[in-house]
Short mmCIF file of C-alpha atoms in Angstrom, two decimals:
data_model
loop_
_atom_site.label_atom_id
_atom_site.label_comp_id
_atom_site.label_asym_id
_atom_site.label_seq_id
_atom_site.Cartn_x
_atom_site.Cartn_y
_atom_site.Cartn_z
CA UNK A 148 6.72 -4.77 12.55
CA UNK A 149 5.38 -5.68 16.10
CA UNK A 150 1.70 -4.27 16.54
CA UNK A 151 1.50 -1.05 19.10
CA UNK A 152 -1.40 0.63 20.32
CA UNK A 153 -2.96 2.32 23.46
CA UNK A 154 -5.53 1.36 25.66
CA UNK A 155 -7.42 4.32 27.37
CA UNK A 156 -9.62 4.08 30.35
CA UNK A 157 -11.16 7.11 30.29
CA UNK A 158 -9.82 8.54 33.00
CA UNK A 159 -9.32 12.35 32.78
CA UNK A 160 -5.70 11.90 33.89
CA UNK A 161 -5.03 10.44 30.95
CA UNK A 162 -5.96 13.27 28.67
CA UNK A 163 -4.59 15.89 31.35
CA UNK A 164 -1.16 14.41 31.65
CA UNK A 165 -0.66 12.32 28.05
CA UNK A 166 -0.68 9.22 28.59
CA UNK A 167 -1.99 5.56 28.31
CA UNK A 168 -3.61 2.82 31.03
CA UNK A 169 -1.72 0.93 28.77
CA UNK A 170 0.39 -0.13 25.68
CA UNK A 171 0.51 -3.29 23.95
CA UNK A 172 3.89 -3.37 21.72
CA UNK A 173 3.56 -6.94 20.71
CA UNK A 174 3.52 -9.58 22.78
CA UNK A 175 4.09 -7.21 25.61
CA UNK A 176 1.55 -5.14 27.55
CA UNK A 177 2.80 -2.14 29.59
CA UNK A 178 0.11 -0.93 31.86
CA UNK A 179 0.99 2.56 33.67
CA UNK A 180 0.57 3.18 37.43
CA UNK A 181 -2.57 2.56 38.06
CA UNK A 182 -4.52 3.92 41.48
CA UNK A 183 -7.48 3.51 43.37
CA UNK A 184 -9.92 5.35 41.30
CA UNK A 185 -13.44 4.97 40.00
CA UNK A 186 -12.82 5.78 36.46
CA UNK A 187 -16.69 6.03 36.03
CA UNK A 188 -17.14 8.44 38.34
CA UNK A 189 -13.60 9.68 39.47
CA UNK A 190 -13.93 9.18 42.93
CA UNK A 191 -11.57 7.37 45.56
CA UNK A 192 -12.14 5.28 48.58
CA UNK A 193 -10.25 6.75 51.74
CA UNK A 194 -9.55 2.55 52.80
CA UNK A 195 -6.28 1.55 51.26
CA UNK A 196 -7.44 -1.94 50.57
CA UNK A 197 -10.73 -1.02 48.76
CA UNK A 198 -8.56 1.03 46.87
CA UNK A 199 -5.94 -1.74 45.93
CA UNK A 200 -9.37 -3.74 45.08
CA UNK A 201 -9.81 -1.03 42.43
CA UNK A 202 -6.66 -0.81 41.08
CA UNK A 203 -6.77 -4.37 40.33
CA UNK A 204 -10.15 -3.96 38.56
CA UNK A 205 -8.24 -0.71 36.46
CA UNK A 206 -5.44 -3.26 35.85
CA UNK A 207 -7.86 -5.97 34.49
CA UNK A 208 -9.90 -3.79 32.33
CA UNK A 209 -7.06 -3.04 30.68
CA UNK A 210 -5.67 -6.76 30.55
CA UNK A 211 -8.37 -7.63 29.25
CA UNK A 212 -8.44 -5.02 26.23
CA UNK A 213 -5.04 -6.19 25.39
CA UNK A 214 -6.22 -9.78 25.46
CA UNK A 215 -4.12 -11.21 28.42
CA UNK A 216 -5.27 -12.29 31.81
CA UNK A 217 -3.33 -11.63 35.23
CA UNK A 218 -2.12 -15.24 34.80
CA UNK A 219 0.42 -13.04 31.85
CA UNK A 220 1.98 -10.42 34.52
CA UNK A 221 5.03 -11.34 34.78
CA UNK A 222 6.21 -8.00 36.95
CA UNK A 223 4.25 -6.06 39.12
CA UNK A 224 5.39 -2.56 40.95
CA UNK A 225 3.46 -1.58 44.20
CA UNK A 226 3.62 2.37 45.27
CA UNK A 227 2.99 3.54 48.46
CA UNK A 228 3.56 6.59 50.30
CA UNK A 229 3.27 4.51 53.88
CA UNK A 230 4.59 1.66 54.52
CA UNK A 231 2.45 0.65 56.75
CA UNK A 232 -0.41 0.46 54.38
CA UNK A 233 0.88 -2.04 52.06
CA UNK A 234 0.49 -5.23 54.32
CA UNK A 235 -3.06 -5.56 54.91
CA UNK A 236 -3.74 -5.20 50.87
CA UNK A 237 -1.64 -8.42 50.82
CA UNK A 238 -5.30 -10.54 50.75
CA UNK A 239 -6.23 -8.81 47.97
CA UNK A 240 -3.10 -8.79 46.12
CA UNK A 241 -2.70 -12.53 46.66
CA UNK A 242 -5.76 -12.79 44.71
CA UNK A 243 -4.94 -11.77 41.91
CA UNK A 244 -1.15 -12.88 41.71
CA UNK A 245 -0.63 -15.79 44.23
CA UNK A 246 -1.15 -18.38 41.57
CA UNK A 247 1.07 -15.82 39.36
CA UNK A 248 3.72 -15.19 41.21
CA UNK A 249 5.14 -12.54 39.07
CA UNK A 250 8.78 -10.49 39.85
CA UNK A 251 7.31 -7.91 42.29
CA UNK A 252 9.14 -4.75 43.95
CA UNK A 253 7.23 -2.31 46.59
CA UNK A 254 8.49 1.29 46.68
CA UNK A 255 7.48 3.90 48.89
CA UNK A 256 7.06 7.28 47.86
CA UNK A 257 4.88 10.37 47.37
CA UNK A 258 1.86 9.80 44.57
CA UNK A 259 0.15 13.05 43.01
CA UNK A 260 -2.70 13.23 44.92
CA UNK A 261 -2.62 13.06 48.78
CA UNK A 262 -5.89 10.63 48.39
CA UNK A 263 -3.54 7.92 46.34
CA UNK A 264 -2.94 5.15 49.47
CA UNK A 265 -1.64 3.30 46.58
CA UNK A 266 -0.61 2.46 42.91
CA UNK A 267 0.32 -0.73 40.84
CA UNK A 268 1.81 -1.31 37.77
CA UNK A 269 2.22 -4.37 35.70
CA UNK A 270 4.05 -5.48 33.14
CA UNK A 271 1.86 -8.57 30.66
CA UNK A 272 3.13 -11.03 28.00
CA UNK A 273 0.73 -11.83 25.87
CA UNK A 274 0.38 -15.74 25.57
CA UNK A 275 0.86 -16.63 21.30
CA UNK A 276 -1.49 -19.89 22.06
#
């Protein structure tokens, strides 16, 4: 039977809602929407590209606690409730995925806090090397 287990960040939302930064099942690693917060401290920056910045750090924590680098996304998911906003994160995103070059879709809609400019999820294979 394929291994399965949760990574937690210690982010309160996690407790408060129920769920997981992220589950490896496997080979696979499923790591939730993740936003632009300090998980140390819980707070936000109010610049949408510091806060992609952070998500990405979130997202790698987590990578790395499953064992997998971003060079194993192979689908990421970018939320944003304006459009506008998702453009000049593209340096930063770049970064982390340009070599990459995972599946990628960008949705925009409402996030559940009004200070949320953005929120990425990725989906990891795990390499068996």
């Amino acid at each position: 039977m394929a291994e399965r287990r949760s990574i937690l960040s210690g982010s309160t939302f996690e407790e408060q809602i129920g769920y997981a930064r992220a589950v490896v099942d496997g080979d696979w690693v499923h790591v939730s929407g993740t936003t632009g917060f300090d998980y140390a401290t819980m707070t936000i920056s109010e610049d949408v590209v510091e806060q992609a910045a952070q998500c990405l750090r979130n997202i790698e924590a987590a990578l790395t606690e499953a064992e997998c680098t971003f060079g194993d996304v192979v689908r990421v998911r970018y939320l944003l409730p304006d459009r506008a906003d998702f453009e000049p994160c593209w340096p930063v995103l770049r970064r982390a995925f340009g070599e990459v070059r995972p599946a990628a879709t960008m949705l925009v809609c409402g996030l559940a806090d009004p200070r949320m400019k953005i929120e990425i999820e990725v989906y990891a294979r795990r390499s068996t090397a």
